[in-house]
Short mmCIF file of C-alpha atoms in Angstrom, two decimals:
data_model
loop_
_atom_site.label_atom_id
_atom_site.label_comp_id
_atom_site.label_asym_id
_atom_site.label_seq_id
_atom_site.Cartn_x
_atom_site.Cartn_y
_atom_site.Cartn_z
CA MET M 1 11.61 -14.82 -9.02
CA PRO M 2 12.23 -11.07 -9.28
CA ASP M 3 14.19 -9.31 -6.55
CA ASP M 4 11.67 -7.92 -4.06
CA THR M 5 14.18 -6.30 -1.69
CA TRP M 6 12.95 -2.79 -2.45
CA PHE M 7 9.32 -3.83 -1.93
CA ARG M 8 10.01 -5.40 1.46
CA ALA M 9 11.68 -2.17 2.62
CA ALA M 10 9.27 0.35 1.08
CA ARG M 11 6.49 0.25 3.70
CA PHE M 12 4.47 3.06 2.09
CA GLY M 13 3.03 3.64 -1.37
CA MET M 14 0.27 5.52 -3.19
CA PHE M 15 -2.63 3.90 -5.03
CA VAL M 16 -4.35 6.01 -7.71
CA HIS M 17 -7.92 5.19 -8.78
CA TRP M 18 -8.93 7.42 -11.67
CA GLY M 19 -11.04 7.05 -14.78
CA HIS M 20 -13.40 8.83 -17.12
CA VAL M 21 -16.25 8.32 -14.66
CA SER M 22 -14.41 10.47 -12.12
CA GLN M 23 -16.09 13.35 -13.98
CA GLN M 24 -19.43 12.04 -12.69
CA GLY M 25 -18.26 11.56 -9.11
CA LEU M 26 -19.00 7.84 -9.26
CA GLU M 27 -17.15 4.84 -7.90
CA LEU M 28 -15.15 3.09 -10.62
CA SER M 29 -16.90 0.26 -12.53
CA TRP M 30 -19.20 -1.11 -9.85
CA PRO M 31 -22.21 1.17 -10.47
CA MET M 32 -22.51 -0.24 -14.00
CA ALA M 33 -22.70 -3.72 -12.46
CA GLY M 34 -25.52 -2.66 -10.15
CA GLY M 35 -23.32 -2.03 -7.13
CA THR M 36 -21.76 -4.27 -4.50
CA PRO M 37 -22.30 -4.46 -0.72
CA ALA M 38 -18.55 -3.98 -0.25
CA LEU M 39 -18.80 -0.44 -1.65
CA PRO M 40 -21.68 1.51 -0.06
CA PHE M 41 -21.44 4.37 -2.58
CA SER M 42 -21.76 2.22 -5.71
CA ALA M 43 -25.49 2.63 -6.39
CA PRO M 44 -26.67 1.26 -9.76
CA VAL M 45 -26.24 3.43 -12.86
CA PRO M 46 -27.33 2.34 -16.37
CA VAL M 47 -24.34 1.08 -18.32
CA ALA M 48 -24.85 3.63 -21.11
CA ASP M 49 -25.00 6.52 -18.62
CA TYR M 50 -21.92 5.29 -16.81
CA GLN M 51 -19.84 4.95 -19.97
CA ALA M 52 -21.09 8.20 -21.55
CA SER M 53 -18.43 10.29 -19.81
CA ALA M 54 -15.68 8.54 -21.77
CA ALA M 55 -16.47 10.91 -24.66
CA THR M 56 -15.78 14.02 -22.55
CA PHE M 57 -12.76 12.90 -20.51
CA ALA M 58 -10.10 15.57 -21.00
CA PRO M 59 -8.08 15.88 -17.78
CA ASP M 60 -4.98 17.92 -17.17
CA PRO M 61 -2.08 15.70 -18.33
CA GLU M 62 0.16 17.47 -15.81
CA ALA M 63 -1.97 16.26 -12.88
CA PRO M 64 0.21 13.23 -12.05
CA LYS M 65 3.12 15.52 -11.21
CA GLU M 66 1.26 16.87 -8.20
CA TRP M 67 0.17 13.44 -6.93
CA VAL M 68 3.68 12.10 -7.15
CA ARG M 69 5.09 15.20 -5.47
CA LEU M 70 2.70 14.59 -2.57
CA ALA M 71 3.63 10.93 -2.47
CA LYS M 72 7.32 11.69 -2.27
CA ALA M 73 6.75 14.32 0.42
CA ALA M 74 4.88 11.72 2.48
CA GLY M 75 7.79 9.30 2.33
CA MET M 76 6.13 6.93 -0.12
CA ARG M 77 8.52 4.79 -2.13
CA TYR M 78 6.25 3.64 -4.96
CA ALA M 79 2.89 4.21 -6.61
CA VAL M 80 0.30 2.09 -8.44
CA PHE M 81 -1.88 3.67 -11.14
CA THR M 82 -5.10 2.31 -12.65
CA THR M 83 -4.27 1.74 -16.32
CA LYS M 84 -7.61 0.01 -16.91
CA HIS M 85 -10.36 -0.79 -14.41
CA HIS M 86 -13.16 -3.33 -14.89
CA ASP M 87 -15.08 -0.80 -17.01
CA GLY M 88 -12.56 -1.39 -19.81
CA TYR M 89 -11.42 2.20 -20.37
CA ALA M 90 -7.68 2.37 -21.07
CA MET M 91 -5.89 5.36 -19.57
CA TRP M 92 -3.44 5.52 -22.46
CA PRO M 93 -3.93 5.62 -26.25
CA SER M 94 -3.79 1.86 -26.64
CA ARG M 95 -3.11 0.52 -30.09
CA HIS M 96 -5.45 -2.38 -29.33
CA SER M 97 -8.60 -0.50 -28.33
CA ASP M 98 -10.60 2.52 -29.41
CA PHE M 99 -12.05 2.77 -25.88
CA ALA M 100 -9.07 4.65 -24.56
CA SER M 101 -7.82 8.05 -23.50
CA PRO M 102 -6.46 10.13 -26.38
CA VAL M 103 -3.97 11.60 -23.89
CA ASP M 104 -1.23 9.33 -22.57
CA LEU M 105 -2.01 9.53 -18.86
CA VAL M 106 -0.01 6.39 -18.12
CA GLY M 107 3.04 8.00 -19.71
CA ALA M 108 2.55 11.20 -17.70
CA TYR M 109 2.30 9.18 -14.47
CA VAL M 110 5.35 7.04 -15.24
CA ALA M 111 7.43 10.12 -16.10
CA ALA M 112 6.42 11.81 -12.83
CA CYS M 113 7.39 8.73 -10.82
CA ARG M 114 10.79 8.48 -12.48
CA GLU M 115 11.49 12.20 -11.99
CA ASN M 116 10.82 11.79 -8.26
CA GLY M 117 12.55 8.47 -7.72
CA LEU M 118 9.42 6.42 -7.02
CA ARG M 119 9.05 2.83 -8.16
CA VAL M 120 6.41 2.40 -10.87
CA GLY M 121 3.37 0.20 -10.42
CA LEU M 122 0.52 -0.36 -12.88
CA TYR M 123 -2.93 -1.66 -11.92
CA HIS M 124 -4.67 -3.62 -14.68
CA SER M 125 -8.00 -5.41 -14.54
CA LEU M 126 -8.10 -8.86 -16.06
CA SER M 127 -11.86 -8.55 -16.48
CA ASP M 128 -13.28 -6.05 -18.99
CA TRP M 129 -16.97 -5.24 -18.75
CA HIS M 130 -16.88 -3.22 -21.99
CA HIS M 131 -15.14 -5.57 -24.42
CA PRO M 132 -17.66 -7.42 -26.65
CA ASP M 133 -15.73 -10.69 -26.49
CA TYR M 134 -15.56 -10.73 -22.69
CA PRO M 135 -18.63 -10.30 -23.06
CA ALA M 136 -19.66 -6.72 -22.29
CA LEU M 137 -21.82 -6.14 -19.23
CA THR M 138 -25.41 -5.02 -19.81
CA ASP M 139 -28.17 -3.78 -17.53
CA ASP M 140 -29.79 -7.22 -17.89
CA ASP M 141 -26.82 -8.83 -16.13
CA ARG M 142 -27.97 -7.48 -12.79
CA PRO M 143 -27.85 -8.42 -10.02
CA TYR M 144 -24.15 -9.07 -10.43
CA ALA M 145 -23.34 -12.62 -9.35
CA TYR M 146 -19.51 -12.53 -9.50
CA SER M 147 -19.70 -15.03 -12.36
CA PRO M 148 -20.29 -13.44 -15.79
CA ARG M 149 -21.85 -14.83 -18.90
CA ARG M 150 -19.39 -17.00 -20.76
CA SER M 151 -18.04 -16.18 -24.21
CA SER M 152 -17.77 -18.71 -27.01
CA PRO M 153 -14.31 -20.33 -27.36
CA ASP M 154 -13.50 -18.11 -30.37
CA GLU M 155 -14.62 -14.97 -28.54
CA TRP M 156 -12.59 -15.89 -25.47
CA ALA M 157 -9.48 -16.55 -27.55
CA ARG M 158 -9.85 -13.10 -29.11
CA TYR M 159 -10.29 -11.52 -25.70
CA LEU M 160 -7.15 -13.16 -24.34
CA ASP M 161 -5.20 -11.95 -27.34
CA TYR M 162 -6.40 -8.44 -26.51
CA LEU M 163 -5.57 -8.80 -22.80
CA PHE M 164 -2.06 -10.06 -23.49
CA ALA M 165 -1.49 -7.38 -26.13
CA GLN M 166 -2.39 -4.55 -23.78
CA ILE M 167 -0.14 -5.89 -21.03
CA GLU M 168 2.70 -6.28 -23.53
CA GLU M 169 2.08 -2.68 -24.61
CA LEU M 170 2.40 -1.45 -21.03
CA LEU M 171 5.59 -3.43 -20.45
CA THR M 172 7.32 -2.33 -23.64
CA ASP M 173 6.28 1.31 -24.13
CA TYR M 174 7.10 2.77 -20.70
CA GLY M 175 10.48 1.45 -19.67
CA PRO M 176 11.03 -0.81 -16.64
CA ILE M 177 7.86 -1.46 -14.65
CA ASP M 178 8.31 -2.52 -11.03
CA VAL M 179 4.83 -3.85 -10.19
CA LEU M 180 1.89 -5.22 -12.16
CA TRP M 181 -1.10 -5.07 -9.83
CA PHE M 182 -3.84 -7.29 -11.25
CA ASP M 183 -7.49 -7.31 -10.24
CA GLY M 184 -10.75 -8.80 -11.49
CA GLY M 185 -9.39 -12.34 -11.61
CA TRP M 186 -12.21 -13.81 -9.51
CA GLU M 187 -14.48 -14.10 -12.55
CA ARG M 188 -12.52 -17.03 -14.02
CA GLY M 189 -9.90 -19.57 -13.05
CA ALA M 190 -6.18 -19.65 -13.73
CA ARG M 191 -6.57 -22.02 -16.67
CA GLU M 192 -9.09 -19.78 -18.44
CA TRP M 193 -6.92 -16.73 -17.87
CA ARG M 194 -3.86 -18.64 -19.10
CA SER M 195 -2.16 -17.31 -16.01
CA ASP M 196 0.98 -19.40 -16.45
CA ASP M 197 1.48 -18.12 -19.99
CA LEU M 198 0.83 -14.55 -18.92
CA ARG M 199 3.27 -14.75 -16.02
CA ARG M 200 5.94 -16.19 -18.32
CA ARG M 201 5.38 -13.41 -20.82
CA ILE M 202 5.69 -10.79 -18.10
CA ALA M 203 8.97 -12.34 -16.98
CA GLU M 204 10.29 -12.24 -20.54
CA LEU M 205 9.45 -8.57 -21.01
CA ALA M 206 10.12 -7.32 -17.46
CA PRO M 207 12.22 -9.79 -15.45
CA ASP M 208 12.26 -7.56 -12.35
CA CYS M 209 8.52 -6.85 -12.32
CA LEU M 210 6.60 -8.06 -9.27
CA VAL M 211 3.07 -9.43 -9.69
CA ASN M 212 0.43 -9.55 -6.97
CA GLU M 213 -1.52 -12.67 -6.05
CA ARG M 214 -4.64 -11.51 -7.87
CA LEU M 215 -3.31 -13.13 -11.01
CA PRO M 216 -4.84 -16.54 -10.22
CA GLY M 217 -2.20 -19.15 -9.43
CA HIS M 218 0.62 -16.63 -9.08
CA GLY M 219 1.79 -13.80 -6.88
CA ASP M 220 4.99 -12.34 -5.49
CA PHE M 221 3.07 -10.55 -2.73
CA GLU M 222 -0.35 -10.63 -1.07
CA THR M 223 -2.87 -7.79 -0.99
CA PRO M 224 -5.32 -7.83 1.94
CA GLU M 225 -7.83 -5.10 1.09
CA GLN M 226 -9.15 -2.39 3.44
CA PHE M 227 -7.84 -4.28 6.49
CA VAL M 228 -4.69 -4.80 8.51
CA PRO M 229 -4.38 -8.53 9.28
CA ALA M 230 -3.85 -9.38 12.93
CA SER M 231 -1.20 -11.91 11.97
CA PRO M 232 0.95 -10.94 8.99
CA PRO M 233 0.92 -13.22 5.93
CA ALA M 234 3.98 -15.40 5.45
CA ALA M 235 4.66 -13.86 2.04
CA PRO M 236 5.52 -10.20 1.42
CA TRP M 237 2.30 -8.22 1.71
CA GLU M 238 0.62 -4.89 1.22
CA THR M 239 -2.64 -3.53 2.60
CA CYS M 240 -4.47 -1.37 0.08
CA MET M 241 -6.78 1.12 1.75
CA THR M 242 -8.95 4.10 0.94
CA MET M 243 -9.13 7.34 2.91
CA ASN M 244 -12.93 7.12 2.96
CA SER M 245 -15.00 4.16 1.70
CA THR M 246 -14.63 4.60 -2.06
CA TRP M 247 -11.78 4.00 -4.47
CA GLY M 248 -12.85 6.50 -7.13
CA TYR M 249 -13.78 10.14 -6.60
CA CYS M 250 -17.18 10.24 -4.93
CA PRO M 251 -18.08 13.57 -3.29
CA ALA M 252 -21.09 11.96 -1.60
CA ASP M 253 -18.72 9.87 0.52
CA THR M 254 -17.68 12.27 3.28
CA GLY M 255 -16.76 9.59 5.82
CA TYR M 256 -13.03 10.16 5.77
CA LYS M 257 -10.64 8.53 8.20
CA SER M 258 -8.82 11.08 10.33
CA SER M 259 -5.15 11.86 9.77
CA ARG M 260 -4.48 10.18 13.09
CA ASP M 261 -6.22 7.01 11.92
CA LEU M 262 -4.07 6.95 8.79
CA VAL M 263 -0.84 7.42 10.76
CA HIS M 264 -1.87 4.67 13.17
CA THR M 265 -2.61 2.34 10.26
CA LEU M 266 0.80 3.07 8.77
CA CYS M 267 2.46 2.24 12.11
CA GLU M 268 0.45 -0.97 12.50
CA VAL M 269 1.28 -2.14 8.97
CA ALA M 270 5.00 -1.37 9.29
CA GLY M 271 5.11 -3.07 12.68
CA ARG M 272 3.81 -6.27 11.06
CA GLY M 273 6.29 -6.07 8.20
CA GLY M 274 3.89 -5.00 5.47
CA ASN M 275 3.34 -2.03 3.17
CA LEU M 276 0.46 0.44 3.21
CA LEU M 277 -0.79 1.33 -0.28
CA LEU M 278 -2.90 4.40 0.50
CA ASN M 279 -5.43 5.38 -2.15
CA ILE M 280 -6.10 8.77 -3.68
CA SER M 281 -9.03 9.45 -6.01
CA PRO M 282 -8.50 12.39 -8.37
CA ARG M 283 -11.46 14.33 -9.69
CA GLY M 284 -12.29 14.37 -13.39
CA ASP M 285 -9.74 17.06 -14.13
CA GLY M 286 -7.01 15.25 -12.18
CA SER M 287 -7.01 17.50 -9.12
CA LEU M 288 -7.37 15.98 -5.65
CA PRO M 289 -10.23 16.65 -3.24
CA PRO M 290 -9.13 18.94 -0.38
CA GLU M 291 -9.92 16.26 2.21
CA GLN M 292 -7.23 14.08 0.64
CA THR M 293 -4.57 16.77 0.26
CA GLU M 294 -5.12 17.83 3.87
CA ARG M 295 -4.59 14.29 5.13
CA LEU M 296 -1.56 13.76 2.94
CA ALA M 297 -0.08 16.98 4.35
CA ASP M 298 -0.65 15.75 7.91
CA VAL M 299 0.90 12.36 7.17
CA SER M 300 3.83 14.09 5.44
CA ALA M 301 4.49 16.28 8.48
CA TRP M 302 4.43 13.24 10.75
CA MET M 303 6.75 11.34 8.40
CA ASP M 304 9.16 14.28 8.35
CA ARG M 305 9.50 13.80 12.09
CA ASN M 306 9.25 10.03 12.32
CA GLY M 307 9.82 8.49 8.89
CA ALA M 308 12.94 6.64 10.02
CA SER M 309 10.65 4.40 12.07
CA ILE M 310 8.69 3.33 8.96
CA VAL M 311 10.77 3.04 5.77
CA ASP M 312 13.66 0.59 5.54
CA THR M 313 12.62 -1.13 8.75
CA VAL M 314 11.77 -4.66 9.85
CA PRO M 315 9.25 -5.77 12.49
CA GLY M 316 10.39 -4.92 15.99
CA LEU M 317 9.22 -6.27 19.33
CA GLU M 318 6.74 -8.97 20.22
CA PRO M 319 3.29 -7.74 21.31
CA TRP M 320 3.97 -8.53 24.98
CA GLN M 321 7.04 -6.29 24.98
CA TRP M 322 5.32 -3.02 24.06
CA TYR M 323 1.91 -1.35 24.11
CA GLY M 324 1.60 -1.08 20.33
CA PRO M 325 3.40 -1.54 17.01
CA SER M 326 7.16 -1.37 16.79
CA THR M 327 9.83 -1.62 14.14
CA ARG M 328 13.59 -2.02 14.04
CA SER M 329 16.22 -0.47 11.81
CA ALA M 330 17.55 -2.81 9.14
CA ASP M 331 20.89 -3.11 11.00
CA GLY M 332 19.06 -3.97 14.22
CA GLY M 333 20.69 -1.14 16.16
CA THR M 334 17.56 0.90 16.86
CA ILE M 335 14.14 -0.19 18.09
CA TYR M 336 11.29 2.18 17.20
CA ALA M 337 8.40 1.91 19.63
CA HIS M 338 5.20 3.56 18.36
CA LEU M 339 2.84 4.79 21.04
CA LEU M 340 -0.69 5.20 19.66
CA SER M 341 -2.24 6.56 22.85
CA LYS M 342 -1.32 9.24 25.36
CA PRO M 343 1.09 7.91 28.01
CA PHE M 344 1.19 8.48 31.73
CA GLU M 345 4.47 9.75 33.17
CA THR M 346 6.43 6.70 32.03
CA VAL M 347 6.32 3.91 29.45
CA THR M 348 7.96 0.50 29.73
CA VAL M 349 9.67 -1.66 27.12
CA ARG M 350 10.10 -5.29 28.15
CA GLY M 351 12.40 -8.13 27.24
CA VAL M 352 15.30 -6.06 25.90
CA PRO M 353 19.05 -6.35 26.63
CA ILE M 354 19.09 -3.64 29.28
CA ARG M 355 22.88 -3.31 29.64
CA ARG M 356 23.23 -2.65 25.92
CA VAL M 357 20.68 0.17 25.81
CA ARG M 358 22.75 3.24 24.95
CA SER M 359 20.01 5.84 24.80
CA VAL M 360 16.29 6.45 24.41
CA ARG M 361 15.18 9.35 22.23
CA ALA M 362 11.93 10.99 21.23
CA LEU M 363 12.42 10.44 17.51
CA ALA M 364 10.55 13.55 16.34
CA SER M 365 12.87 15.93 18.20
CA ASN M 366 15.88 13.63 18.69
CA ARG M 367 15.67 14.60 22.35
CA GLU M 368 17.26 12.16 24.76
CA LEU M 369 14.97 10.92 27.50
CA THR M 370 15.90 9.71 30.93
CA PHE M 371 15.35 6.03 31.60
CA ARG M 372 16.13 3.34 34.11
CA THR M 373 16.40 -0.41 33.77
CA ARG M 374 15.44 -3.35 35.92
CA ALA M 375 15.67 -7.13 35.82
CA THR M 376 15.51 -10.02 38.28
CA VAL M 377 17.93 -9.87 41.20
CA MET M 378 19.93 -12.85 39.96
CA ASP M 379 20.26 -11.31 36.48
CA GLU M 380 21.35 -8.00 37.96
CA LEU M 381 23.96 -9.78 40.09
CA PHE M 382 25.43 -12.33 37.69
CA ASN M 383 24.20 -11.99 34.08
CA TRP M 384 26.46 -10.12 31.67
CA ASP M 385 23.66 -9.54 29.13
CA PRO M 386 20.33 -9.73 30.96
CA ARG M 387 16.92 -9.19 29.40
CA GLY M 388 14.78 -6.87 31.41
CA GLU M 389 12.70 -3.71 31.31
CA VAL M 390 13.48 -0.16 30.26
CA VAL M 391 11.30 2.43 32.00
CA VAL M 392 11.30 5.73 30.11
CA ASP M 393 10.27 9.10 31.51
CA VAL M 394 7.95 10.89 29.07
CA PRO M 395 7.71 14.68 29.37
CA ALA M 396 4.38 16.04 28.17
CA ASP M 397 6.02 18.17 25.50
CA VAL M 398 7.38 15.19 23.54
CA VAL M 399 3.95 13.60 23.05
CA ASP M 400 2.96 13.74 19.36
CA GLU M 401 -0.64 14.56 18.41
CA TYR M 402 -0.75 11.57 16.03
CA ALA M 403 1.71 8.96 17.31
CA THR M 404 4.77 9.29 19.54
CA VAL M 405 7.84 7.31 18.55
CA PHE M 406 10.64 6.33 20.95
CA ALA M 407 13.97 5.37 19.41
CA ILE M 408 15.85 2.90 21.61
CA ASP M 409 19.48 2.62 20.54
CA VAL M 410 20.97 -0.76 21.40
CA ALA M 411 24.63 -1.80 21.16
CA PRO M 412 25.35 -4.99 19.18
CA GLU M 413 25.43 -8.33 20.94
CA GLY M 414 28.91 -8.96 22.30
CA SER M 415 29.63 -5.29 22.91
CA THR M 416 31.57 -4.32 26.03
CA VAL M 417 29.06 -3.52 28.73
CA GLU M 418 29.18 -2.74 32.41
CA PRO M 419 29.72 -5.98 34.37
CA PRO M 420 27.00 -7.46 36.56
CA LEU M 421 26.74 -6.10 40.09
CA ALA M 422 28.46 -9.08 41.74
CA LEU M 423 31.57 -8.59 39.59
CA ARG M 424 31.96 -4.84 39.77
CA GLY M 425 35.16 -3.96 41.52
CA ALA M 426 36.38 -7.56 41.36
CA PRO M 427 40.02 -8.03 40.32
#
């Protein structure tokens, strides 16, 4: 199994959904299938009309530099780019398809990631609604039933050769790839996809490459979509989420989440030990809608103040100990308590080793806050390392407009602490 240490610590990444149809302001792929209830802005479009914009797709090849700059500024550690969605259009000049971008947009994205120190992820759809051997989707295939027409055995063998060849191309032409993010696997089973063979081939070409669980029968991490699970999965996991309701650029979809909502989601995901893969949807020329750049700027500013509580952390306190999500530094020395609502004059952290609490700080300003501790009488009298409550005074001017983070610095277990009350002054 590849080393996933970096993935477990990353906490924040950027998803990029982009394709030729971004020129039309349409959701990727689903309009040609007649839409899906899961995507309210995926109204049906004739297949020929949908695919017509492939002939005019000529974006700025420098566009990925700006996305990746924004990702890095926001504290993101990796990105995932759509190399080919279900519509079959390859975002690089593939040697195995003539339905492909003449400009190497995958290469431009990979180069931008490497220049900025981000891990490189590639999204690739197993299904291909354009390839004749898949077979290609037509208007007569509506309504979409999540189970396509079947190819003949010879056609399917040719399609798998094509699928494997494109993945091999991506893993050999662009240097080390950190993540292959598959999708579209629901249309067939692991045996039909030859998932075992594909996973072995990936391991041969890119031993350190992680694969998500959407390759049927495999998966180094799980990908709950558009939702933060109440109980975290047992495996490493990542929530992929849009800023509005659509993955691709769709100007009709104006229902954007607020910057505060996005920060809260990031805190909730980190507090449960997962990663947030936040989507952007470039326009046809590669530029980002202003609603997305504005929200990325807000998240970046918050991360500048509070990023230590997100990246390189592990889950913190139990739900009963704090009012919201919390994380802990990898060395365990600092608890980060995220407050997602406005406090009264004080907040309380429960079940912590109160004699080992060295300080409490407002993380954004590094300002030390006054606090007091309390425990049961018997613990106060006789226990050298009691668990109790820390009550923190919260001045109004340390409250953050998005989420306030308190950093609680705790000495290691076994550290010299003040003796219990009954032993103070004893010989």
